[in-house]
Amino acid sequence: MNKVSIFTLLFLSVVLPFPPPVRSLDPPLNDDVLGLVAFKSDLRDPDQKLASWNEDDYTPCAWNGVKCHPRTNRVTELTLDGFSLSGRIGRGLLQLQSLHKLSLSNNNLTGTVNPNLISSLGSLKVVDLSGNGLSGSLPDGFFRQCGSLRVFSVAENKLTGKIPVSVGSCSSLASLNLSSNRFSGSMPLGIWSLNTLRSLDLSRNELEGELGTKIGRLNNLRAIDLSRNRLSGPIPSEIGSCMLLKSVDLSENSLSGNLPDTFQQLSLCYYLNLGRNLLDGEVPKWIGEMRSLESLDLSMNKFSGEVPGSIGNLLRLKVLNFSGNGFIGSLPDSTGNCISLMALDVSGNLLTGKLPVWLFQDGNSTGGVKKIQVLDLSCNSFSGVIGAGFGGLRDLQGLNLSRNSLTGPIPSTIGDLKHLGVLDLSHNQLNGTVPKETGGAVSLEELRLENNMLEGTIPSSIKNCSSLQSLILSHNKLQGAIPPEMARLTNLQEVDLSFNDLTGTLPKQLANLGYLHTFNISHNHLSGELPAGGLFNGISPDSVSGNQGICGAVVNKSCPAVSPKPIVLNPNATFDPDSGEATPLGAVGHKRILLSISSLIAISAAAAIVVGVIAITVLNLRVRATTVSRSAVPIAFSGGDDFSRSPTTDSNSGKLVMFSGEPDFSTGTHALLNKDCELGRGGFGAVYRTVIRDEYPVAIKKLTVSSLVKSQEEFEREVKKLGKLRHTNLVKLEGYYWTTSLQLLIYEFLSGGSLYKHLHEAPGGSSTLSWNDRFNVILGTAKCLAYLHQSNIIHYNIKSSNVLLDSSGEPKVGDYGLARLLPMLDRYVLSSKIQSALGYMAPEFACRTVKITEKCDVYGFGVLVLEVVTGKKPVEYMEDDVVVLCDMVREALEDGRAEECVDMRLQGKFPVEEAVAVIKLGLICTSQVPSSRPHMGEAVNILRMIRCPSGSSDELGSS
Ligand SMILES: *[C@@H]1O[C@H](CO)[C@@H](O)[C@H](O)[C@H]1NC(C)=O
Ligand SMILES: *[C@@H]1O[C@H](CO)[C@@H](O)[C@H](O)[C@H]1NC(C)=O
Ligand SMILES: *[C@@H]1O[C@H](CO)[C@@H](O)[C@H](O)[C@H]1NC(C)=O
Ligand SMILES: *[C@@H]1O[C@H](CO)[C@@H](O)[C@H](O)[C@H]1NC(C)=O
């Protein structure tokens, strides 16, 4: 084919008003190819749906969306629905003289509809242009020659003007759909002569005027939808002549008057929607004769009188909507016969009496309404209690009983409603509590109980309603704290707890709720600091006002420094060693714990001094900085300096004393301070391993605080005192070496490594300490510290790297009492010398007015306890954050998730109650105020009771 010629033809076909028939080419060119190529040239085809439309083809019959007559090869069907085409419907189409079906629905076609479309294509039977962006009006003569037209739809476009009067000439028309346009004016008279019409949809336009009596002529009509227009006047009784009608939708007009009695002739009608009109009068009894009805909507009219009992005859009824009328009396019990009912809405009427027994009766309901999914009885004057029977409505998805006069409690059977998404019981006079079973309604998205007289606490089981978006409990008498579990409801968007009697502080985790946009807690008795972050950064003062104790920037009231909750070790709880569960006193009375130190029953960790976490953190940070810089300094000792010589042979250089009696160092001394044997470094010096008498390994500590050390006399006196200490959990001091420039302490050597290494440097977690190991370490350390304190020695430097484990895992505390060797107990020196004791340092070190006592060891011990249980370092440095272990654990405990802190490596392998009790002990020991911390002896007792609540703790040994 000659390309130039077809382009010329195309050009002509597009530009000329009507292309002259061209049949002179050889082989003869198919008109339809030409027409379709021209049609395509007017369109944009982003999805290349029309790629197969090749102008070089002789026939278009194989093209996408095209069907031809098998004999003539003329195009009979063009079906391009949903092809994403945009542009205008060009004149090329008018070439398709044999076209029966034109379907271009759901594209993006714009412009006007060709006024000659129907009259030019006389063979058209089906035209579907719905779901496009067509505009303009259809001329009066549009349907002039539409004798063969059976289906016509231009629904969902932007067409305007009147419906063409010529529509009356479509003598074969079965379906007319002009819905969702902007057609205006009155119903065209021609329409009433279309007695072949089975479906008429003119809904969602701007039609006005009365329906007229001629509607009765459409006696083939199966479905009529005139909804959402501006039709007025009465519903003509002639509609009863359309006896084949199955679906009638006249809703959202301004129709008035009564329901015409002729409606009862529509015995096939299953869908009747007259909602949102101005209809009035009573609903007649004959409504019960419309037995086919599945959906009956008379909502938002002016109907009055009682709901007729004959409703109960409608056994197929699935949807009944009588809302927004003036119905009085009670809902007839016969409604319970409507066994197919899925949605019942009688809200906004004047109904009185008890809630329908067939829905709410306790036990088995009399009616068979079991499939109901939506039930709305709101805004009436129903009274009485909500029967527990509604728990049997297992399919219920929405229940609205709000704004009635209901009394009594919310039945616990609410928990049986597993599909319930919306529950609104607001604005009644319900009393009792919010049942904890509410948590069983796991699909709840919206829970509204506001404006009742509910008391008790917000059940923590609410956490199970994980889809909850709205929680409105305002204007009740709820008490207690806001459960921290609420923070697990990650879908929460709107929370209103205002005007209750809630107390306590706000759970911090609420700040993590990402979708929360409204949070109203005003007018309660809440206290404490507002959480930081999330919604709380911009919360309006109105949402928190009326709470005396709330502090924070929003309410323009500064918070007292730190006020953590008191931690209570419950002495009445007993720990069943078999189950690891705590059982209440009485159940196992003989296991009752007798706590000798009553002060421990409830030890408040509340801070009274202003030194807060910040001070400690700053101090620790400073200490850390020096640690880092120091580690860069090369090790000062080498094998070649004077200390490789035997100190015993050089009487001028110093004195070696072994408490065991034999100062025989001769063989090992050359390696005494070989840096290759360095074991570690601490605040008071480096530690080396060496062997004396060829077989006896010892650890040597070289004190690096020489300039601060006391005179030889004092030094020796103190060291000898330390040397006399004997305890199974204490690293034995074997001897010392003294010169004016060098002091060495000689300790027993332990092969097991430090607790620090076991906790934080265990390779691959393989040698992880078990729960029992850990507990024994804690207990042993406690006993040792108790022993030291009894001996009037403060350790000053308790930390995991100073607790060594012997070969059987028994803890041995080292590095004790060294501060006694300093000329004076300077707290600055102490805090800087105990340099790796990050996070272990008690707050009083930062506060010159507080005397430092053995309670500083208790603090360090508490941190060590938490470190052992959690497997985390006392202070961890993140990208831009410092996590202080005891703060983190305290927070977790307050939120009731203490067990989540336990070392991951122990997951599932520890008794929860025991671990939580140990955590509590750790936190009590880290109280900010020294006097709030227990004595170490008390801590030992508590640990024994935690382990063995029966009191027979003797086998644990004594210190
Ligand atoms: C119509 O066009 C708009 C943008 O022009 C596009 O977003 C939309 O998806 C199109 N619709 C269809 C049915 O192709
Ligand atoms: C309800 O009826 C069923 C069977 O009709 C019976 O098995 C069940 O026990 C009844 N339940 C109550 C609470 O009466
Ligand atoms: C709830 O109110 C009713 C009266 O309406 C009263 O009899 C009942 O004791 C109240 N229940 C509670 C738990 O307060
Ligand atoms: C423990 O029990 C005693 C007496 O049974 C009781 O007085 C005390 O309040 C209880 N303590 C706690 C913390 O439950």
mmCIF file with all atom_site columns, C-alpha atoms in Angstrom, residues 146-217:
data_model
loop_
_atom_site.group_PDB
_atom_site.id
_atom_site.type_symbol
_atom_site.label_atom_id
_atom_site.label_alt_id
_atom_site.label_comp_id
_atom_site.label_asym_id
_atom_site.label_entity_id
_atom_site.label_seq_id
_atom_site.pdbx_PDB_ins_code
_atom_site.Cartn_x
_atom_site.Cartn_y
_atom_site.Cartn_z
_atom_site.occupancy
_atom_site.B_iso_or_equiv
_atom_site.pdbx_formal_charge
_atom_site.auth_seq_id
_atom_site.auth_comp_id
_atom_site.auth_asym_id
_atom_site.auth_atom_id
_atom_site.pdbx_PDB_model_num
ATOM 1  C CA . CYS A 1 146 ? -33.193 5.121  17.247 1.00 0.00 ? 146 CYS A CA 1
ATOM 2  C CA . GLY A 1 147 ? -35.575 2.374  16.279 1.00 0.00 ? 147 GLY A CA 1
ATOM 3  C CA . SER A 1 148 ? -33.022 -0.351 16.832 1.00 0.00 ? 148 SER A CA 1
ATOM 4  C CA . LEU A 1 149 ? -31.481 1.051  20.055 1.00 0.00 ? 149 LEU A CA 1
ATOM 5  C CA . ARG A 1 150 ? -31.932 -1.299 23.012 1.00 0.00 ? 150 ARG A CA 1
ATOM 6  C CA . VAL A 1 151 ? -29.379 -0.123 25.543 1.00 0.00 ? 151 VAL A CA 1
ATOM 7  C CA . PHE A 1 152 ? -28.198 3.428  26.015 1.00 0.00 ? 152 PHE A CA 1
ATOM 8  C CA . SER A 1 153 ? -25.946 4.664  28.803 1.00 0.00 ? 153 SER A CA 1
ATOM 9  C CA . VAL A 1 154 ? -24.096 7.905  29.307 1.00 0.00 ? 154 VAL A CA 1
ATOM 10 C CA . ALA A 1 155 ? -23.971 7.509  33.078 1.00 0.00 ? 155 ALA A CA 1
ATOM 11 C CA . GLU A 1 156 ? -21.236 9.224  35.034 1.00 0.00 ? 156 GLU A CA 1
ATOM 12 C CA . ASN A 1 157 ? -20.324 11.999 32.674 1.00 0.00 ? 157 ASN A CA 1
ATOM 13 C CA . LYS A 1 158 ? -20.796 15.738 32.872 1.00 0.00 ? 158 LYS A CA 1
ATOM 14 C CA . LEU A 1 159 ? -23.678 16.129 30.481 1.00 0.00 ? 159 LEU A CA 1
ATOM 15 C CA . THR A 1 160 ? -26.034 19.042 30.963 1.00 0.00 ? 160 THR A CA 1
ATOM 16 C CA . GLY A 1 161 ? -29.296 20.354 29.591 1.00 0.00 ? 161 GLY A CA 1
ATOM 17 C CA . LYS A 1 162 ? -32.593 18.563 29.220 1.00 0.00 ? 162 LYS A CA 1
ATOM 18 C CA . ILE A 1 163 ? -33.116 14.962 28.421 1.00 0.00 ? 163 ILE A CA 1
ATOM 19 C CA . PRO A 1 164 ? -33.894 15.005 24.634 1.00 0.00 ? 164 PRO A CA 1
ATOM 20 C CA . VAL A 1 165 ? -37.632 14.705 23.990 1.00 0.00 ? 165 VAL A CA 1
ATOM 21 C CA . SER A 1 166 ? -36.876 12.466 21.029 1.00 0.00 ? 166 SER A CA 1
ATOM 22 C CA . VAL A 1 167 ? -36.114 9.660  23.480 1.00 0.00 ? 167 VAL A CA 1
ATOM 23 C CA . GLY A 1 168 ? -39.730 8.655  23.022 1.00 0.00 ? 168 GLY A CA 1
ATOM 24 C CA . SER A 1 169 ? -38.956 7.361  19.530 1.00 0.00 ? 169 SER A CA 1
ATOM 25 C CA . CYS A 1 170 ? -36.634 4.618  20.825 1.00 0.00 ? 170 CYS A CA 1
ATOM 26 C CA . SER A 1 171 ? -39.344 2.074  20.478 1.00 0.00 ? 171 SER A CA 1
ATOM 27 C CA . SER A 1 172 ? -37.090 -0.875 21.334 1.00 0.00 ? 172 SER A CA 1
ATOM 28 C CA . LEU A 1 173 ? -35.259 0.699  24.268 1.00 0.00 ? 173 LEU A CA 1
ATOM 29 C CA . ALA A 1 174 ? -34.940 -1.685 27.213 1.00 0.00 ? 174 ALA A CA 1
ATOM 30 C CA . SER A 1 175 ? -32.390 0.131  29.310 1.00 0.00 ? 175 SER A CA 1
ATOM 31 C CA . LEU A 1 176 ? -31.824 3.858  29.687 1.00 0.00 ? 176 LEU A CA 1
ATOM 32 C CA . ASN A 1 177 ? -29.160 5.085  32.028 1.00 0.00 ? 177 ASN A CA 1
ATOM 33 C CA . LEU A 1 178 ? -28.493 8.804  32.257 1.00 0.00 ? 178 LEU A CA 1
ATOM 34 C CA . SER A 1 179 ? -27.493 8.763  35.912 1.00 0.00 ? 179 SER A CA 1
ATOM 35 C CA . SER A 1 180 ? -24.796 10.861 37.504 1.00 0.00 ? 180 SER A CA 1
ATOM 36 C CA . ASN A 1 181 ? -24.826 13.748 35.080 1.00 0.00 ? 181 ASN A CA 1
ATOM 37 C CA . ARG A 1 182 ? -26.270 17.206 35.368 1.00 0.00 ? 182 ARG A CA 1
ATOM 38 C CA . PHE A 1 183 ? -29.423 16.750 33.371 1.00 0.00 ? 183 PHE A CA 1
ATOM 39 C CA . SER A 1 184 ? -32.038 19.219 34.436 1.00 0.00 ? 184 SER A CA 1
ATOM 40 C CA . GLY A 1 185 ? -35.642 20.149 33.743 1.00 0.00 ? 185 GLY A CA 1
ATOM 41 C CA . SER A 1 186 ? -38.597 17.896 34.170 1.00 0.00 ? 186 SER A CA 1
ATOM 42 C CA . MET A 1 187 ? -39.004 14.273 33.194 1.00 0.00 ? 187 MET A CA 1
ATOM 43 C CA . PRO A 1 188 ? -39.444 14.254 29.371 1.00 0.00 ? 188 PRO A CA 1
ATOM 44 C CA . LEU A 1 189 ? -42.918 13.149 28.393 1.00 0.00 ? 189 LEU A CA 1
ATOM 45 C CA . GLY A 1 190 ? -41.533 10.844 25.749 1.00 0.00 ? 190 GLY A CA 1
ATOM 46 C CA . ILE A 1 191 ? -40.127 8.572  28.409 1.00 0.00 ? 191 ILE A CA 1
ATOM 47 C CA . TRP A 1 192 ? -43.596 7.389  29.438 1.00 0.00 ? 192 TRP A CA 1
ATOM 48 C CA . SER A 1 193 ? -44.228 5.889  26.042 1.00 0.00 ? 193 SER A CA 1
ATOM 49 C CA . LEU A 1 194 ? -41.271 3.532  26.272 1.00 0.00 ? 194 LEU A CA 1
ATOM 50 C CA . ASN A 1 195 ? -43.252 0.497  27.263 1.00 0.00 ? 195 ASN A CA 1
ATOM 51 C CA . THR A 1 196 ? -40.401 -1.821 26.303 1.00 0.00 ? 196 THR A CA 1
ATOM 52 C CA . LEU A 1 197 ? -38.291 -0.204 29.024 1.00 0.00 ? 197 LEU A CA 1
ATOM 53 C CA . ARG A 1 198 ? -37.146 -2.610 31.720 1.00 0.00 ? 198 ARG A CA 1
ATOM 54 C CA . SER A 1 199 ? -34.614 -0.437 33.482 1.00 0.00 ? 199 SER A CA 1
ATOM 55 C CA . LEU A 1 200 ? -34.723 3.319  33.953 1.00 0.00 ? 200 LEU A CA 1
ATOM 56 C CA . ASP A 1 201 ? -31.943 5.070  35.802 1.00 0.00 ? 201 ASP A CA 1
ATOM 57 C CA . LEU A 1 202 ? -32.028 8.860  35.921 1.00 0.00 ? 202 LEU A CA 1
ATOM 58 C CA . SER A 1 203 ? -30.564 9.110  39.397 1.00 0.00 ? 203 SER A CA 1
ATOM 59 C CA . ARG A 1 204 ? -28.097 11.742 40.510 1.00 0.00 ? 204 ARG A CA 1
ATOM 60 C CA . ASN A 1 205 ? -29.160 14.519 38.194 1.00 0.00 ? 205 ASN A CA 1
ATOM 61 C CA . GLU A 1 206 ? -30.975 17.767 38.707 1.00 0.00 ? 206 GLU A CA 1
ATOM 62 C CA . LEU A 1 207 ? -34.393 16.727 37.486 1.00 0.00 ? 207 LEU A CA 1
ATOM 63 C CA . GLU A 1 208 ? -37.364 18.473 38.968 1.00 0.00 ? 208 GLU A CA 1
ATOM 64 C CA . GLY A 1 209 ? -41.161 18.573 38.833 1.00 0.00 ? 209 GLY A CA 1
ATOM 65 C CA . GLU A 1 210 ? -43.625 15.831 39.537 1.00 0.00 ? 210 GLU A CA 1
ATOM 66 C CA . LEU A 1 211 ? -43.369 12.239 38.524 1.00 0.00 ? 211 LEU A CA 1
ATOM 67 C CA . GLY A 1 212 ? -46.748 12.224 36.815 1.00 0.00 ? 212 GLY A CA 1
ATOM 68 C CA . THR A 1 213 ? -49.373 9.571  36.479 1.00 0.00 ? 213 THR A CA 1
ATOM 69 C CA . LYS A 1 214 ? -48.146 8.197  33.148 1.00 0.00 ? 214 LYS A CA 1
ATOM 70 C CA . ILE A 1 215 ? -45.504 6.205  34.933 1.00 0.00 ? 215 ILE A CA 1
ATOM 71 C CA . GLY A 1 216 ? -48.100 3.433  35.038 1.00 0.00 ? 216 GLY A CA 1
ATOM 72 C CA . ARG A 1 217 ? -47.612 2.841  31.331 1.00 0.00 ? 217 ARG A CA 1
#
